[in-house]
PDB file of C-alpha atoms in Angstrom:
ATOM      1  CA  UNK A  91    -148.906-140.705 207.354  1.00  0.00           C
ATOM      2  CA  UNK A  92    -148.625-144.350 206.639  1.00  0.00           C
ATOM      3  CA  UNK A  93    -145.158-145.569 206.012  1.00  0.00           C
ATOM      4  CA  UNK A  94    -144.738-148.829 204.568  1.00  0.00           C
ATOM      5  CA  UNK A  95    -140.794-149.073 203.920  1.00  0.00           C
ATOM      6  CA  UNK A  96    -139.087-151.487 201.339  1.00  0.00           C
ATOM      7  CA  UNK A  97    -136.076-151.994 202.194  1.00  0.00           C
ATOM      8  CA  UNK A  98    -134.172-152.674 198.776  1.00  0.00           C
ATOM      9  CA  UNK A  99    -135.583-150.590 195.680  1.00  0.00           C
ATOM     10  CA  UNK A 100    -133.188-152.088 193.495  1.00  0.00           C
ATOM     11  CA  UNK A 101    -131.045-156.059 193.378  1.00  0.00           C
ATOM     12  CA  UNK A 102    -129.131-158.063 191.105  1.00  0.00           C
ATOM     13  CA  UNK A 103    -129.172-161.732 192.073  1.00  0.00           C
ATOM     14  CA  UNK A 104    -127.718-164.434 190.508  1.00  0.00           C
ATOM     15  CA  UNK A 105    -129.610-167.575 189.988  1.00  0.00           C
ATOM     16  CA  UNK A 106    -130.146-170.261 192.346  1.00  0.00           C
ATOM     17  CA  UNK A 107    -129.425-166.886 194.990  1.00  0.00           C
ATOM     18  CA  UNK A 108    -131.455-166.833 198.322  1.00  0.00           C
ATOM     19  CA  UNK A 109    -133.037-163.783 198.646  1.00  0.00           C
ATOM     20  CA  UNK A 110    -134.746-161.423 200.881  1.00  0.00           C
ATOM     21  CA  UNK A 111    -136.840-158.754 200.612  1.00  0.00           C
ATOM     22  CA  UNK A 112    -137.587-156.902 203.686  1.00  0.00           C
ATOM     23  CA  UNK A 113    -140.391-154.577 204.492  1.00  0.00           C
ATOM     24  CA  UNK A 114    -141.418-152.591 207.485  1.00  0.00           C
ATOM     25  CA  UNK A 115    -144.969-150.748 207.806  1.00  0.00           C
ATOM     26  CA  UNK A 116    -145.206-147.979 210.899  1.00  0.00           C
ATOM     27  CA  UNK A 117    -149.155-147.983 211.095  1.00  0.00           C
ATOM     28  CA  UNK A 118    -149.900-151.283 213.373  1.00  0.00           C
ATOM     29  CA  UNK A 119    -151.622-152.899 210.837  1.00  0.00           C
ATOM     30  CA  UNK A 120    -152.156-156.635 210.972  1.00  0.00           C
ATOM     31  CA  UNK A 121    -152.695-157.336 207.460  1.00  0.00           C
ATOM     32  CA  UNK A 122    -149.401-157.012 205.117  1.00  0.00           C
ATOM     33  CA  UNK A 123    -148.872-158.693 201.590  1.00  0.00           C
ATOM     34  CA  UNK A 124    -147.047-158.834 198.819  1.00  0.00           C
ATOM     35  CA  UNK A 125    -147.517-158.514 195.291  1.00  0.00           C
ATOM     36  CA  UNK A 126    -146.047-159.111 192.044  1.00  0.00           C
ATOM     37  CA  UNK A 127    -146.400-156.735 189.460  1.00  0.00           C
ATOM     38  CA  UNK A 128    -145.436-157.461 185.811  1.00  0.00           C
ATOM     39  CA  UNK A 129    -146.779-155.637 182.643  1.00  0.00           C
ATOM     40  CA  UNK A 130    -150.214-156.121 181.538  1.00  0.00           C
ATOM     41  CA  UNK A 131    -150.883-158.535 184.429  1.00  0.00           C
ATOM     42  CA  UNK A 132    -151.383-156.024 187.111  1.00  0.00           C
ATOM     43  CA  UNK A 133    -150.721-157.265 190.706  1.00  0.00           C
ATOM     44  CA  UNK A 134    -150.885-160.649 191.413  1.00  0.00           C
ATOM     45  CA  UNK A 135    -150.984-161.353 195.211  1.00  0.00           C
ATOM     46  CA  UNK A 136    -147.860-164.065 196.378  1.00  0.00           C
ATOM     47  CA  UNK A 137    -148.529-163.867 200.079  1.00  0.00           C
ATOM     48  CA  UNK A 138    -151.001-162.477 202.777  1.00  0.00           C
ATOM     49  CA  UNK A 139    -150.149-162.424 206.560  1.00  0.00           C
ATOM     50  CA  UNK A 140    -153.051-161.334 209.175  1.00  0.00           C
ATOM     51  CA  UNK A 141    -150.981-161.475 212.416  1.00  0.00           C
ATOM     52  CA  UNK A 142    -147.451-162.296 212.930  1.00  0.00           C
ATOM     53  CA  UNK A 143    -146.402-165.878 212.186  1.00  0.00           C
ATOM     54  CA  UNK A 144    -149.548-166.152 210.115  1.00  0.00           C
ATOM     55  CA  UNK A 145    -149.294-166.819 206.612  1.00  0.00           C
ATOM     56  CA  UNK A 146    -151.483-167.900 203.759  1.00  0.00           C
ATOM     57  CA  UNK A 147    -151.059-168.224 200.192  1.00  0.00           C
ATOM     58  CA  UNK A 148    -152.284-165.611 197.707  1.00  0.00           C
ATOM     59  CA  UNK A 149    -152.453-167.166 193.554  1.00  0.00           C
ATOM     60  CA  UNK A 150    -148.995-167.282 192.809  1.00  0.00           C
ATOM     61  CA  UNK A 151    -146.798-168.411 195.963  1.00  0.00           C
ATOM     62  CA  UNK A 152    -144.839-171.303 193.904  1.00  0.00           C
ATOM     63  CA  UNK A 153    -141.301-170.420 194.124  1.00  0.00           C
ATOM     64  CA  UNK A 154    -141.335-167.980 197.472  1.00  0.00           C
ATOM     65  CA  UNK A 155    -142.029-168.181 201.464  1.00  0.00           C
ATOM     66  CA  UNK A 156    -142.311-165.708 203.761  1.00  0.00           C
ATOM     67  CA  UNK A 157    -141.491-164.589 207.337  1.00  0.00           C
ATOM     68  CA  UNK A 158    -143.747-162.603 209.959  1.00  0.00           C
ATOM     69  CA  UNK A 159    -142.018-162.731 213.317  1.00  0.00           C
ATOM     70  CA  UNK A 160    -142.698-159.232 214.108  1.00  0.00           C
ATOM     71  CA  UNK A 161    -145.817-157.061 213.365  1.00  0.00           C
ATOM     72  CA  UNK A 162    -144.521-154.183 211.579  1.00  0.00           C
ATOM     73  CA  UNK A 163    -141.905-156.591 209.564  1.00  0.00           C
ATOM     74  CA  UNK A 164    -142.703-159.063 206.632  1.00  0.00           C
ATOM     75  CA  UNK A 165    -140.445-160.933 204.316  1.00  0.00           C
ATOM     76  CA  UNK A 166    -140.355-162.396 200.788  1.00  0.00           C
ATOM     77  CA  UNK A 167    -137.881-165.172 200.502  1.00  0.00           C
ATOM     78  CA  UNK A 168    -136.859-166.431 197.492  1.00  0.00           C
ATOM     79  CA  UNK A 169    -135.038-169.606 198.282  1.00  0.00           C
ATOM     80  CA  UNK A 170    -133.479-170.587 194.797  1.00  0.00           C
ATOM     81  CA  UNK A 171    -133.744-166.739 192.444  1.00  0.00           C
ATOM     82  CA  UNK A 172    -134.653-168.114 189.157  1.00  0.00           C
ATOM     83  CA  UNK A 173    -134.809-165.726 186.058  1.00  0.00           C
ATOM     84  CA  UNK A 174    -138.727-166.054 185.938  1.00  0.00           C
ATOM     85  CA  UNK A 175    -138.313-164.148 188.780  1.00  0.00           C
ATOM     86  CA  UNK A 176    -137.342-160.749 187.610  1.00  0.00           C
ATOM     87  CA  UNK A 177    -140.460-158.591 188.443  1.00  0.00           C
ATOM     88  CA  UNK A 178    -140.629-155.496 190.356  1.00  0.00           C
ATOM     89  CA  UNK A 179    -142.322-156.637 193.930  1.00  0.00           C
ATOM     90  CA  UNK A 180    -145.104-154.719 196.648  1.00  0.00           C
ATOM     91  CA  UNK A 181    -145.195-154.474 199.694  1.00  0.00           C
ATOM     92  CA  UNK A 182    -148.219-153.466 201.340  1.00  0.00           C
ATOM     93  CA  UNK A 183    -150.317-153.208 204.492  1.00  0.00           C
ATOM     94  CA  UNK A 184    -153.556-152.492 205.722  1.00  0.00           C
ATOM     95  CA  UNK A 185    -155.562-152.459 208.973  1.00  0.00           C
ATOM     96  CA  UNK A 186    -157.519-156.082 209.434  1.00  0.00           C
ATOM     97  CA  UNK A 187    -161.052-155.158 210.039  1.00  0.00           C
ATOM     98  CA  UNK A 188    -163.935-156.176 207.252  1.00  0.00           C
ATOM     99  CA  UNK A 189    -162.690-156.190 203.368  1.00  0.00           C
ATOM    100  CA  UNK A 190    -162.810-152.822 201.815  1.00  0.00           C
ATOM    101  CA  UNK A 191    -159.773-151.010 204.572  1.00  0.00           C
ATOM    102  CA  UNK A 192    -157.241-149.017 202.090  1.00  0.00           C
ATOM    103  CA  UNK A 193    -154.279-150.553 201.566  1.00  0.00           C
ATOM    104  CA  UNK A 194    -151.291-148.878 202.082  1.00  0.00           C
ATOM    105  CA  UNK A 195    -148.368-149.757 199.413  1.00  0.00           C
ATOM    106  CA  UNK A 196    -144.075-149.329 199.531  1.00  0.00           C
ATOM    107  CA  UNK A 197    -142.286-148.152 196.439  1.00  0.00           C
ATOM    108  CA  UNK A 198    -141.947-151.315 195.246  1.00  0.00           C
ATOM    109  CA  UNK A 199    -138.307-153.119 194.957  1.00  0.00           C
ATOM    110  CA  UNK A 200    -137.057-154.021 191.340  1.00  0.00           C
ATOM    111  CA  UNK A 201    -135.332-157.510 191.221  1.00  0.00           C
ATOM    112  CA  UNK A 202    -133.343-158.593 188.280  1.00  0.00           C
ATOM    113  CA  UNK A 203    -132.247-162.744 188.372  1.00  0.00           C
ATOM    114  CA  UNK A 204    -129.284-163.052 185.890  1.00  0.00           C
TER     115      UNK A 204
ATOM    116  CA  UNK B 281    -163.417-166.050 191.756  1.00  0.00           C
ATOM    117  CA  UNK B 282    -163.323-162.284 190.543  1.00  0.00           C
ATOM    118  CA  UNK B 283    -161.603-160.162 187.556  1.00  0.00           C
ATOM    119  CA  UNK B 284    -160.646-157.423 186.833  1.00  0.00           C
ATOM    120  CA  UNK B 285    -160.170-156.093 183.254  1.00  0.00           C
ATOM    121  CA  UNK B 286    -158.941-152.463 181.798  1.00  0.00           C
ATOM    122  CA  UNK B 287    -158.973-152.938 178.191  1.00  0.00           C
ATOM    123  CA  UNK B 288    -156.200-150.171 177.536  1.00  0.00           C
ATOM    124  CA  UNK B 289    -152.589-150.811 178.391  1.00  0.00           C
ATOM    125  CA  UNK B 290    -151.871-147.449 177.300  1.00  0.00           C
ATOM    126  CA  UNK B 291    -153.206-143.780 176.320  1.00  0.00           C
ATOM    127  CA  UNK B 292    -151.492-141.096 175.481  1.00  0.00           C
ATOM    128  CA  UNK B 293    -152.745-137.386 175.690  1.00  0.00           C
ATOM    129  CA  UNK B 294    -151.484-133.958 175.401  1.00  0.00           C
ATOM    130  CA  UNK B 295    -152.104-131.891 178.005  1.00  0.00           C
ATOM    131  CA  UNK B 296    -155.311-130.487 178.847  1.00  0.00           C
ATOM    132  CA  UNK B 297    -157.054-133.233 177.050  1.00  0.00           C
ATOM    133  CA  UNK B 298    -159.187-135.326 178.967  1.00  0.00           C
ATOM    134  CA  UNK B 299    -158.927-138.914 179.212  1.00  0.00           C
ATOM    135  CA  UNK B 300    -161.123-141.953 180.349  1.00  0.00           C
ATOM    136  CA  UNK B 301    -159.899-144.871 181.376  1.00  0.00           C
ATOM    137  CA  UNK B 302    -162.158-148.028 181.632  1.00  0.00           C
ATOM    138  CA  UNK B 303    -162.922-151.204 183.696  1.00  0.00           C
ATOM    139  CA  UNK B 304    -164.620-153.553 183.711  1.00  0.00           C
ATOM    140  CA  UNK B 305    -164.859-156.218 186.288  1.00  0.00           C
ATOM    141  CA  UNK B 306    -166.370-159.727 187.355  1.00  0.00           C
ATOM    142  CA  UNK B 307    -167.667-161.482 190.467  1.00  0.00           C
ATOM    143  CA  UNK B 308    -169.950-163.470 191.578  1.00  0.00           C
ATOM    144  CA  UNK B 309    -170.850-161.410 195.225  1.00  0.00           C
ATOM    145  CA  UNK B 310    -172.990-159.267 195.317  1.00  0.00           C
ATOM    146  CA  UNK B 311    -171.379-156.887 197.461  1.00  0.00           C
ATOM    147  CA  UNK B 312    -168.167-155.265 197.120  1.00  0.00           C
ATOM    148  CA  UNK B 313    -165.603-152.830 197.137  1.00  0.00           C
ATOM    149  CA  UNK B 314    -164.174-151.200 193.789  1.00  0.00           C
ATOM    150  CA  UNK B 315    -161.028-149.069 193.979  1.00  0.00           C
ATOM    151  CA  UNK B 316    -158.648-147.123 191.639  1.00  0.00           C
ATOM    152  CA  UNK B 317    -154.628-146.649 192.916  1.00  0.00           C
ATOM    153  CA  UNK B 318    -152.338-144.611 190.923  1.00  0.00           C
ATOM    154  CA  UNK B 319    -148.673-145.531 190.551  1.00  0.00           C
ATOM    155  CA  UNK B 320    -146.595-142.718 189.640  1.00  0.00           C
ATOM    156  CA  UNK B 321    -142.729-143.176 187.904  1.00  0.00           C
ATOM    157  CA  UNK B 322    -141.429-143.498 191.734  1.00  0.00           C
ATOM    158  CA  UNK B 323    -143.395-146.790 191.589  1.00  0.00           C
ATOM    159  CA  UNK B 324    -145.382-146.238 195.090  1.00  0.00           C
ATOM    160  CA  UNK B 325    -148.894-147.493 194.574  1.00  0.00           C
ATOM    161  CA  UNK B 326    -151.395-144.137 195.639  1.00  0.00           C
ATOM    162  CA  UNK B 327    -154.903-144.946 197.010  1.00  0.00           C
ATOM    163  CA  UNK B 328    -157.402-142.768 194.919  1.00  0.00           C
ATOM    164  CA  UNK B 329    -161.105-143.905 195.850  1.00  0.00           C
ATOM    165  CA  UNK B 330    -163.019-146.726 197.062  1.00  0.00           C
ATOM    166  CA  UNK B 331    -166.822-147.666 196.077  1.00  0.00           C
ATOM    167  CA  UNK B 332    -168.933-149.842 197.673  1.00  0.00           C
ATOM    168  CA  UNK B 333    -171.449-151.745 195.389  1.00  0.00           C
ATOM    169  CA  UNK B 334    -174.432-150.239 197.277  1.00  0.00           C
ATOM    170  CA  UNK B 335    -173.486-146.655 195.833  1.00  0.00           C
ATOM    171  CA  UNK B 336    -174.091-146.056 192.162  1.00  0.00           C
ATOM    172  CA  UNK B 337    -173.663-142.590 192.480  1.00  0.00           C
ATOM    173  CA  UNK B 338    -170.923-140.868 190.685  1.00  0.00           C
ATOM    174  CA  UNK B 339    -168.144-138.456 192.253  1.00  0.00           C
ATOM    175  CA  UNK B 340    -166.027-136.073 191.361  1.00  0.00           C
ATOM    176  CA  UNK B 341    -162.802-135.171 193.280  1.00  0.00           C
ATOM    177  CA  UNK B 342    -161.065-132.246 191.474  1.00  0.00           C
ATOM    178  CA  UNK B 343    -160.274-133.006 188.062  1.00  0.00           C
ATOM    179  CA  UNK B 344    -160.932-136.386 188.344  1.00  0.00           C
ATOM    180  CA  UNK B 345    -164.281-138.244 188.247  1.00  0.00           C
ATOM    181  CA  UNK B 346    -165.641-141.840 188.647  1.00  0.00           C
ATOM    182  CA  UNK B 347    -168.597-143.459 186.581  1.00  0.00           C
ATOM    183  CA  UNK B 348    -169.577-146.772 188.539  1.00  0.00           C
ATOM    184  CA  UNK B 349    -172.359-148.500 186.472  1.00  0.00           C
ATOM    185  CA  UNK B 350    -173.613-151.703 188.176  1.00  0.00           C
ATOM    186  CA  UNK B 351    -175.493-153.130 185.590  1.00  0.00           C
ATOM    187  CA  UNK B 352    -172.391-153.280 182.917  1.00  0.00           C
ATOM    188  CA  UNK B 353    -170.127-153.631 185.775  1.00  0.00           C
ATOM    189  CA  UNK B 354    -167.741-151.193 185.041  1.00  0.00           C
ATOM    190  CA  UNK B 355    -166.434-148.201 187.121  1.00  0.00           C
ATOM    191  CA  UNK B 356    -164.511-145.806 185.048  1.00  0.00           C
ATOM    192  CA  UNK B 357    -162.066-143.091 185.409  1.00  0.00           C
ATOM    193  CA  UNK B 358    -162.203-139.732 184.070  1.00  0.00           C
ATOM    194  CA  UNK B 359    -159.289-137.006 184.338  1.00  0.00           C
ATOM    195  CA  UNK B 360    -160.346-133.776 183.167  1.00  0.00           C
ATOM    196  CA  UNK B 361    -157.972-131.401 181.696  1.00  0.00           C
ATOM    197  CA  UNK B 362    -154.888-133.818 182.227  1.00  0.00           C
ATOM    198  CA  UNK B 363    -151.331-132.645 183.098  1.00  0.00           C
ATOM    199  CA  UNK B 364    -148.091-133.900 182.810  1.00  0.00           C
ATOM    200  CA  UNK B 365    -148.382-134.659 186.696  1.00  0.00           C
ATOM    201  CA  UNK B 366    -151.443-136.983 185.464  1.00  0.00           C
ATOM    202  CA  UNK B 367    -148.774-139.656 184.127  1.00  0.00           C
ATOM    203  CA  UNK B 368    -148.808-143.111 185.639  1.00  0.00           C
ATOM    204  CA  UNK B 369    -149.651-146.152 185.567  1.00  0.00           C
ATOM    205  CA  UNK B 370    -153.652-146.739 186.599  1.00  0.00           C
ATOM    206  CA  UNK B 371    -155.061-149.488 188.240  1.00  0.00           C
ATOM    207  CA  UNK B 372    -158.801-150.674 188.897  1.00  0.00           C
ATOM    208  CA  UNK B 373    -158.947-153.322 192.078  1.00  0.00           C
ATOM    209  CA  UNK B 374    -162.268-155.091 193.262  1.00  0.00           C
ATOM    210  CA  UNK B 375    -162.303-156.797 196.314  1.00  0.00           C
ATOM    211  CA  UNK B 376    -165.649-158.829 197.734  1.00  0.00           C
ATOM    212  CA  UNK B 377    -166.731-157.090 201.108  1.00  0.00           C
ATOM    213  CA  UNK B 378    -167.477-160.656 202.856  1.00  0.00           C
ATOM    214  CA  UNK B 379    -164.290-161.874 201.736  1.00  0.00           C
ATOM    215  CA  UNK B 380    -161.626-162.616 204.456  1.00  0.00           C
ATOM    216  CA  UNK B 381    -157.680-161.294 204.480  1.00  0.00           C
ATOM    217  CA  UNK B 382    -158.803-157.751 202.536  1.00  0.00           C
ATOM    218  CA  UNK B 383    -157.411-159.212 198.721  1.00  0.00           C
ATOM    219  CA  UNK B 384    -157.827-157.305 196.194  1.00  0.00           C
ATOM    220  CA  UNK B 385    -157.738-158.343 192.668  1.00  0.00           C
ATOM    221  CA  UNK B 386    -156.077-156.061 190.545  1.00  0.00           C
ATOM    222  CA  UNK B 387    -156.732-155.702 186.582  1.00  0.00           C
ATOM    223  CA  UNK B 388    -153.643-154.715 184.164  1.00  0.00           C
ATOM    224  CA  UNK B 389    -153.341-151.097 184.622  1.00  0.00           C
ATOM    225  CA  UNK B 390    -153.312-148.727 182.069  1.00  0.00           C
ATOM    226  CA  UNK B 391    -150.408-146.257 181.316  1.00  0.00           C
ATOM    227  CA  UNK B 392    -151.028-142.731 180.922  1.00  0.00           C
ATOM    228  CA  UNK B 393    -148.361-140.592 179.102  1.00  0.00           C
ATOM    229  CA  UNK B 394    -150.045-136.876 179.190  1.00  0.00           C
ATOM    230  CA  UNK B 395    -147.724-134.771 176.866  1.00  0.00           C
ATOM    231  CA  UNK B 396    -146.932-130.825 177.457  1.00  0.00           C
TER     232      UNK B 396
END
């Protein structure tokens, strides 16, 4: 089975915080990404990697960075937590090949910016 | 650009009921992939089904069914019979086949709260 593992399901941050959210996917897959998810706006895509130390910017990236230096590993980096922030965020991976490969999601890790 | 709409952030059903759930979508390819993911109260997002444009054809999987109608671009979700195991969060995604990077674009979701 596909494993895609995030590391932190739940965080409290302060604002103006750093932080990190780490995931790990087992399968080999080049693609990973991350989502936000917020009610009644579904997922919106922050960031899409394709092979490690690639990066590109999905519709909402203002406010994060990420982090590919190994295959299996990408992070979100939130380099000042501000409270427009709180969301729950997805991780998720898939194998590259044409458009249309299932993607393979984590449990999601809930971030609350006080 | 695409979208994604479902109409209905939430339905609620006792059990055995069935339920629809609808989507409706936009884009401007011609070709593409439609898809329906399932998050459960654990929050892990489950891959359901994936239809390609080219297939009109309706399927069934157990108790749940899909209605993909190309010319009012929707691609709906039917669970027959629900149960209380049938309560999540539902999500329609569309992403266009010649589009680089795999992206989906999700709608909303709708939440389904099947009662005993």
């Amino acid at each position: 089975d596909v494993k895609v593992t995030q590391s932190s399901r739940y965080l409290v941050k302060r604002t103006g915080e750093k932080v990190f959210l780490e995931c790990v996917q087992d399968m080999d897959h080049e693609n990973m990404f991350w989502y936000r998810q917020d009610p009644g706006l579904g997922l919106r895509l922050i960031y899409f990697s394709y092979d490690v130390k690639m990066k590109e910017k999905g519709d909402i990236p203002e406010g994060y960075s990420v982090s590919r230096e190994k295959k299996e590993r990408f992070s979100l980096i939130l380099e000042s937590a501000s409270t427009n922030q709180t969301s729950m965020y997805l991780c998720a991976s898939s194998l590259r090949g044409p458009s249309g490969n299932t993607i393979y999601f984590g449990e999601g890790s809930w971030l609350t910016v006080v | 650009a695409q979208k994604v709409t479902q109409a209905q952030t939430e339905i609620s059903v006792v059990e055995k009921e069935d339920v629809t759930l609808d989507c409706v979508y936009e884009t401007r390819d011609t070709t593409y992939y439609l898809f329906w993911y399932k998050q459960p109260p654990s929050g892990e997002l489950v891959f359901l089904i994936r239809r390609n444009s080219f297939d009109e054809q309706n399927e069934i999987s157990g108790r749940y069914s899909w209605n993909f109608q190309k010319s009012t671009s929707s691609f709906n979700f039917t669970i027959t019979a629900s149960q209380v195991v049938d309560s999540a969060v539902y999500f329609c995604a569309l992403v266009p086949i010649k589009a680089a990077g795999n992206k989906l674009t999700f709608g909303g979701g709708t939440r389904v709260l099947v009662k005993p």
